[in-house]
Amino acid sequence: MPLPVPPTVLRGVNVLSLAPNLPGPIAARRLAEMGASVTKIEGPTGDLMAQAAPQYYEWLCTGQDVVALNLKEEADRGTLHELLSSCDVLITSSRPSALARLGLSWEELHAAYPRLCQVAIVGHSGDDADLAGHDLTYQAHAGTLLPQAMPTVPVADLAGAELAVQAALALLLGRNAGEDSAGPGAGGQSVESQGAEEQGDGTAAGGGGYHEVALADAAEAFAMPAQFGLSAPGGLLGGALPGYRIYEAAPAGGAEAEAGPPAGGGAEGVEVEGVEVEGIEAEGAAPAYVAFAALEPHFMARAMQLLGVDGTEEQFAAAFKTKTAAEWEAWGIEQDVPIAEVRGAGRARN
């Protein structure tokens, strides 16, 4: 999906990524979409994402140069430093201690490449940056998981990727503005350049900077609507409103069958747009669902009028079982009512 920014914003900016898996590659792709030249470094065994989701991996690496290096080998470290010599933004996702063992601590990098900007994606901020974790554990701590249900979206990873892009842009702006900073700050704070230096054309440009993006903190930030009760189960956006819920629809291709009328409705079923439709249910058919989002009063009033219901959960539930999810989505577009078919991940991508 293209970004709503011109693809030339970062033209001339060189990005080097040492970050496999998900947050780093997403951030790198975003920067590439803005016009940056991106080189991705992979270890001898490659990126696990290439085996886990090959098509997604290819999408993430679109427009990038992928170079295989074994950073435990001196010759390959030399190649890395050649790339760093012309690099503007370095994205890492290894533990700080692992980078230090390779001679890639921020202090060493900043001394060798004063204009380099580093975005360090870590699990936890500050002194806990070396703690092990993954998206699932970060979401668990943030309270975005429901027991016995695996998340369909890696919120911490995706949030961290977007924060990494934000950090890269901020560091580049700070460097160009010549802002000062000293070194890695406590709690994963930004560290900008150490002063400005005079360029050959007489313009001043700042040195590089460092910013730590902690995925656990990203999960916490994106979990705030649930933490404050807005989207938690039973909250305003968590199922408390009949007009903002997920309802079962008729299964696609189902055979007509007898079904009771909605509570308070007529004996012949629900009338929608002048057509009376009996409830249908196919034996053995997979359940289908619609997302109904009549949050604002005018949407709710319109839906109630068109469906002939009084706004209770029971009547909405009965009404939505009279058409397939695809039919309800088309109806919603025609009638200007926010309603959408709940699609599986594969269908949604297709």
Coordinates of C-alpha atoms in Angstrom, one line a residue:
M1 CA 0.0 0.0 0.0
P2 CA 1.6 3.3 -1.1
L3 CA 2.2 6.0 1.5
P4 CA 0.3 9.3 1.2
V5 CA 3.6 11.1 0.6
P6 CA 5.6 11.8 -2.5
P7 CA 8.1 8.9 -3.3
T8 CA 10.9 11.4 -3.5
V9 CA 10.9 12.8 0.0
L10 CA 14.0 10.7 1.0
R11 CA 15.7 10.6 -2.3
G12 CA 19.5 10.6 -1.8
V13 CA 19.1 9.0 1.7
N14 CA 20.9 5.7 2.2
V15 CA 19.4 3.2 4.6
L16 CA 21.2 0.1 5.9
S17 CA 19.2 -2.5 7.8
L18 CA 20.6 -5.2 10.0
A19 CA 17.1 -6.0 11.2
P20 CA 15.4 -9.3 10.1
N21 CA 11.9 -10.7 10.9
L22 CA 9.2 -8.0 11.0
P23 CA 9.5 -4.6 12.6
G24 CA 12.8 -3.7 10.9
P25 CA 11.8 -4.9 7.4
I26 CA 8.5 -3.0 7.6
A27 CA 10.3 0.2 8.6
A28 CA 12.8 -0.3 5.8
R29 CA 10.1 -0.7 3.2
R30 CA 8.3 2.4 4.4
L31 CA 11.5 4.4 4.0
A32 CA 12.0 2.9 0.6
E33 CA 8.5 4.0 -0.4
M34 CA 9.6 7.5 0.5
G35 CA 12.5 7.3 -1.9
A36 CA 15.4 6.1 0.2
S37 CA 17.9 3.6 -1.1
V38 CA 17.7 0.6 1.2
T39 CA 20.3 -2.2 1.6
K40 CA 19.3 -5.1 3.8
I41 CA 22.0 -7.2 5.4
E42 CA 21.1 -10.8 6.1
G43 CA 23.1 -13.5 7.9
P44 CA 24.3 -16.7 6.4
T45 CA 21.0 -18.5 7.2
G46 CA 18.9 -15.6 5.7
D47 CA 15.8 -14.1 7.2
L48 CA 13.4 -16.5 8.9
M49 CA 10.5 -14.6 7.2
A50 CA 11.6 -15.9 3.9
Q51 CA 10.7 -19.4 5.1
A52 CA 7.7 -18.5 7.2
A53 CA 5.9 -16.3 4.7
P54 CA 7.8 -16.2 1.3
Q55 CA 5.4 -13.9 -0.5
Y56 CA 5.3 -11.4 2.5
Y57 CA 9.1 -11.5 2.6
E58 CA 9.3 -10.6 -1.1
W59 CA 6.9 -7.8 -0.6
L60 CA 8.9 -6.4 2.4
C61 CA 12.1 -6.5 0.4
T62 CA 10.7 -4.9 -2.7
G63 CA 13.1 -2.3 -4.2
Q64 CA 15.9 -3.2 -1.8
D65 CA 19.3 -4.7 -2.2
V66 CA 19.7 -7.8 -0.1
V67 CA 23.3 -8.6 0.8
A68 CA 24.4 -11.8 2.7
L69 CA 27.1 -11.2 5.2
N70 CA 28.5 -13.2 8.1
L71 CA 29.4 -10.5 10.6
K72 CA 31.5 -12.9 12.6
E73 CA 34.0 -13.0 9.7
E74 CA 36.4 -10.1 9.6
A75 CA 36.2 -9.7 5.8
D76 CA 32.4 -9.4 5.9
R77 CA 32.6 -6.9 8.7
G78 CA 34.9 -4.9 6.4
T79 CA 32.2 -5.0 3.8
L80 CA 29.7 -3.8 6.3
H81 CA 31.9 -0.8 7.3
E82 CA 32.2 0.1 3.6
L83 CA 28.5 0.3 3.4
L84 CA 28.3 2.3 6.7
S85 CA 30.7 4.9 5.3
S86 CA 28.0 6.1 3.0
C87 CA 25.0 5.3 5.2
D88 CA 22.6 7.9 6.6
V89 CA 20.2 5.6 8.6
L90 CA 21.1 2.3 10.2
I91 CA 18.3 0.1 11.5
T92 CA 19.2 -2.6 14.0
S93 CA 17.1 -5.1 15.9
S94 CA 19.7 -7.1 17.8
R95 CA 20.3 -6.9 21.5
P96 CA 22.7 -4.1 22.4
S97 CA 25.1 -6.5 23.9
A98 CA 25.3 -8.6 20.7
L99 CA 26.0 -5.4 18.6
A100 CA 28.7 -4.4 21.1
R101 CA 30.4 -7.8 20.7
L102 CA 30.6 -7.1 16.9
G103 CA 32.1 -3.7 17.5
L104 CA 28.8 -2.0 16.6
S105 CA 27.8 -0.2 19.8
W106 CA 26.5 3.3 19.3
E107 CA 29.6 4.8 20.8
E108 CA 31.8 3.0 18.3
L109 CA 29.5 3.7 15.4
H110 CA 29.2 7.4 16.3
A111 CA 32.9 7.8 16.6
A112 CA 33.6 6.2 13.2
Y113 CA 30.6 7.7 11.4
P114 CA 29.6 11.0 13.0
R115 CA 26.7 11.7 10.7
L116 CA 25.2 8.2 11.0
C117 CA 21.6 8.0 12.5
Q118 CA 20.8 4.7 14.2
V119 CA 17.3 3.4 15.0
A120 CA 17.8 0.6 17.4
I121 CA 14.7 -1.7 17.7
V122 CA 14.8 -3.5 21.0
G123 CA 12.4 -5.5 23.1
H124 CA 12.4 -3.4 26.2
S125 CA 13.7 0.1 26.9
G126 CA 16.8 1.2 28.9
D127 CA 18.5 -1.3 31.1
D128 CA 16.1 -4.0 30.1
A129 CA 16.9 -3.8 26.4
D130 CA 18.7 -7.2 26.4
L131 CA 15.6 -9.0 27.8
A132 CA 14.2 -11.7 25.5
G133 CA 10.8 -11.3 24.1
H134 CA 8.6 -11.3 21.0
D135 CA 5.3 -9.6 19.9
L136 CA 3.2 -12.2 21.8
T137 CA 4.9 -11.5 25.1
Y138 CA 4.8 -7.7 24.6
Q139 CA 1.1 -7.9 23.9
A140 CA 0.6 -10.1 26.9
H141 CA 2.2 -7.4 29.2
A142 CA 0.2 -4.6 27.5
G143 CA -3.1 -6.3 27.9
T144 CA -4.1 -6.7 24.3
L145 CA -4.5 -10.4 24.3
L146 CA -7.6 -12.5 25.1
P147 CA -7.0 -15.7 26.9
Q148 CA -6.7 -18.8 24.7
A149 CA -6.9 -16.7 21.5
M150 CA -3.8 -16.0 19.4
P151 CA -3.7 -12.4 18.0
T152 CA -4.3 -12.2 14.2
V153 CA -2.2 -9.0 14.0
P154 CA 1.3 -8.5 15.6
V155 CA 0.5 -5.2 17.1
A156 CA 3.8 -4.6 18.9
D157 CA 5.8 -5.4 15.8
L158 CA 3.7 -3.2 13.5
A159 CA 3.6 -0.3 16.0
G160 CA 7.3 -0.6 16.6
A161 CA 7.9 -0.4 12.8
E162 CA 5.9 2.8 12.5
L163 CA 7.7 4.3 15.5
A164 CA 11.0 3.3 13.9
V165 CA 10.1 5.2 10.7
Q166 CA 9.1 8.2 12.8
A167 CA 12.4 8.0 14.7
A168 CA 14.4 7.8 11.4
L169 CA 12.7 10.9 10.0
A170 CA 13.2 12.8 13.3
L171 CA 16.9 11.9 13.4
L172 CA 17.4 13.0 9.8
L173 CA 15.6 16.3 10.5
G174 CA 17.6 16.8 13.7
R175 CA 20.8 16.1 11.8
N176 CA 20.0 18.6 9.1
A177 CA 19.0 21.2 11.6
G178 CA 22.3 20.7 13.6
E179 CA 20.6 19.8 16.9
D180 CA 22.7 18.6 19.8
S181 CA 22.6 15.5 21.9
A182 CA 25.1 13.3 23.7
G183 CA 24.5 9.6 23.6
P184 CA 21.9 6.9 24.4
G185 CA 19.5 8.3 26.9
A186 CA 17.8 6.4 29.7
G187 CA 14.5 4.7 28.9
G188 CA 15.1 4.6 25.2
Q189 CA 15.2 8.3 24.6
S190 CA 16.5 9.9 21.5
V191 CA 20.1 10.9 21.3
E192 CA 20.8 13.4 18.6
S193 CA 24.1 14.7 17.2
Q194 CA 27.0 16.1 19.0
G195 CA 27.2 19.5 17.4
A196 CA 27.2 20.9 13.9
E197 CA 30.1 20.9 11.5
E198 CA 30.8 23.3 8.7
Q199 CA 30.4 21.8 5.2
G200 CA 32.3 22.7 2.1
D201 CA 29.5 24.9 0.9
G202 CA 29.4 26.8 4.1
T203 CA 26.2 25.3 5.3
A204 CA 26.0 23.7 8.8
A205 CA 24.7 20.2 9.2
G206 CA 24.3 18.3 12.5
G207 CA 25.9 15.0 13.3
G208 CA 24.1 11.7 13.5
G209 CA 21.8 10.5 16.3
Y210 CA 20.5 7.5 18.1
H211 CA 16.9 6.5 19.0
E212 CA 15.8 3.3 20.7
V213 CA 12.4 1.9 19.8
A214 CA 11.2 -0.6 22.4
L215 CA 8.5 -2.9 21.2
A216 CA 7.1 -3.4 24.7
D217 CA 6.6 0.3 24.9
A218 CA 5.0 0.4 21.5
A219 CA 2.5 -2.3 22.5
E220 CA 1.7 -0.3 25.7
A221 CA 1.1 2.9 23.7
F222 CA -1.2 1.1 21.2
A223 CA -3.0 -0.7 24.0
M224 CA -4.1 2.5 25.7
P225 CA -7.7 2.5 24.3
A226 CA -8.2 -0.9 25.9
Q227 CA -6.3 0.0 29.1
F228 CA -8.7 3.0 29.6
G229 CA -11.7 0.8 29.0
L230 CA -12.7 2.2 25.6
S231 CA -12.1 -1.0 23.5
A232 CA -11.8 -3.6 26.3
P233 CA -14.4 -6.3 26.4
G234 CA -17.7 -4.7 27.4
G235 CA -16.4 -1.2 26.7
L236 CA -18.0 1.3 24.4
L237 CA -16.0 -0.1 21.4
G238 CA -15.8 -3.5 23.0
G239 CA -19.3 -4.8 22.5
A240 CA -21.4 -2.7 24.8
L241 CA -23.3 -1.0 22.0
P242 CA -25.7 -3.0 19.8
G243 CA -24.9 -0.7 17.0
Y244 CA -21.1 -1.4 17.2
R245 CA -20.8 -5.2 17.2
I246 CA -20.0 -8.2 15.1
Y247 CA -23.1 -10.2 14.0
E248 CA -23.6 -13.5 12.4
A249 CA -24.9 -13.4 8.8
A250 CA -26.4 -16.0 6.6
P251 CA -23.8 -18.4 5.2
A252 CA -22.8 -17.8 1.6
G253 CA -24.5 -20.2 -0.7
G254 CA -26.7 -21.6 2.1
A255 CA -30.0 -23.3 1.4
E256 CA -33.2 -21.7 2.5
A257 CA -34.5 -22.9 5.8
E258 CA -37.1 -22.0 8.4
A259 CA -36.0 -19.4 10.9
G260 CA -37.9 -17.5 13.5
P261 CA -38.7 -13.8 13.0
P262 CA -36.7 -11.2 14.9
A263 CA -37.9 -10.2 18.4
G264 CA -40.8 -7.8 17.9
G265 CA -40.9 -8.4 14.1
G266 CA -43.5 -9.7 11.8
A267 CA -44.2 -13.4 11.3
E268 CA -42.9 -13.4 7.8
G269 CA -39.4 -12.3 8.6
V270 CA -37.5 -9.1 8.2
E271 CA -38.3 -6.7 5.3
V272 CA -35.2 -5.1 3.8
E273 CA -35.6 -2.6 1.0
G274 CA -39.2 -3.8 0.3
V275 CA -38.1 -7.5 -0.1
E276 CA -39.1 -10.0 2.5
V277 CA -36.3 -12.5 3.1
E278 CA -36.7 -15.6 5.3
G279 CA -33.8 -16.4 7.6
I280 CA -31.5 -18.9 5.9
E281 CA -29.1 -21.4 7.3
A282 CA -27.1 -24.1 5.5
E283 CA -26.4 -27.3 7.4
G284 CA -22.6 -27.6 7.8
A285 CA -21.9 -24.2 6.2
A286 CA -19.2 -22.2 7.8
P287 CA -20.5 -19.3 9.9
A288 CA -20.3 -15.8 8.2
Y289 CA -20.2 -12.5 10.0
V290 CA -20.6 -8.8 9.5
A291 CA -19.0 -5.9 11.3
F292 CA -21.8 -3.3 12.1
A293 CA -20.4 0.1 13.0
A294 CA -23.4 2.5 13.4
L295 CA -21.6 4.4 16.2
E296 CA -23.0 7.8 15.5
P297 CA -26.7 8.4 16.2
H298 CA -27.6 9.3 12.6
F299 CA -26.2 6.0 11.4
M300 CA -28.0 4.1 14.1
A301 CA -31.3 5.8 13.4
R302 CA -30.9 5.1 9.7
A303 CA -30.1 1.4 10.2
M304 CA -33.0 1.0 12.6
Q305 CA -35.4 2.6 10.1
L306 CA -34.2 0.6 7.1
L307 CA -34.2 -2.7 9.0
G308 CA -37.4 -2.1 10.9
V309 CA -35.9 -2.9 14.3
D310 CA -35.9 -1.2 17.6
G311 CA -32.2 -1.1 18.2
T312 CA -31.8 -4.1 20.5
E313 CA -29.0 -6.6 20.1
E314 CA -31.6 -9.4 19.6
Q315 CA -33.4 -7.7 16.8
F316 CA -30.2 -6.8 15.0
A317 CA -28.9 -10.4 15.4
A318 CA -32.1 -11.7 13.8
A319 CA -32.1 -9.2 11.0
F320 CA -28.5 -9.8 10.0
K321 CA -29.1 -13.6 9.6
T322 CA -31.4 -12.9 6.7
K323 CA -28.7 -12.0 4.2
T324 CA -25.2 -13.1 3.4
A325 CA -22.3 -11.0 4.6
A326 CA -21.4 -9.9 1.1
E327 CA -25.0 -8.9 0.5
W328 CA -25.0 -6.9 3.7
E329 CA -21.8 -5.1 2.7
A330 CA -23.3 -4.2 -0.7
W331 CA -26.5 -3.0 1.1
G332 CA -24.4 -0.9 3.5
I333 CA -22.6 0.9 0.6
E334 CA -25.9 1.6 -1.2
Q335 CA -27.7 2.8 2.0
D336 CA -24.7 4.7 3.5
V337 CA -24.6 2.5 6.6
P338 CA -21.1 1.4 7.9
I339 CA -21.2 -2.4 7.6
A340 CA -18.6 -4.8 6.2
E341 CA -18.1 -8.5 5.7
V342 CA -15.7 -10.1 8.1
R343 CA -13.1 -11.7 5.9
G344 CA -10.4 -14.2 6.7
A345 CA -6.8 -13.0 6.4
G346 CA -6.3 -14.8 3.1
R347 CA -9.5 -13.4 1.6
A348 CA -8.8 -9.9 2.8
R349 CA -5.4 -9.9 1.1
N350 CA -6.8 -11.2 -2.1

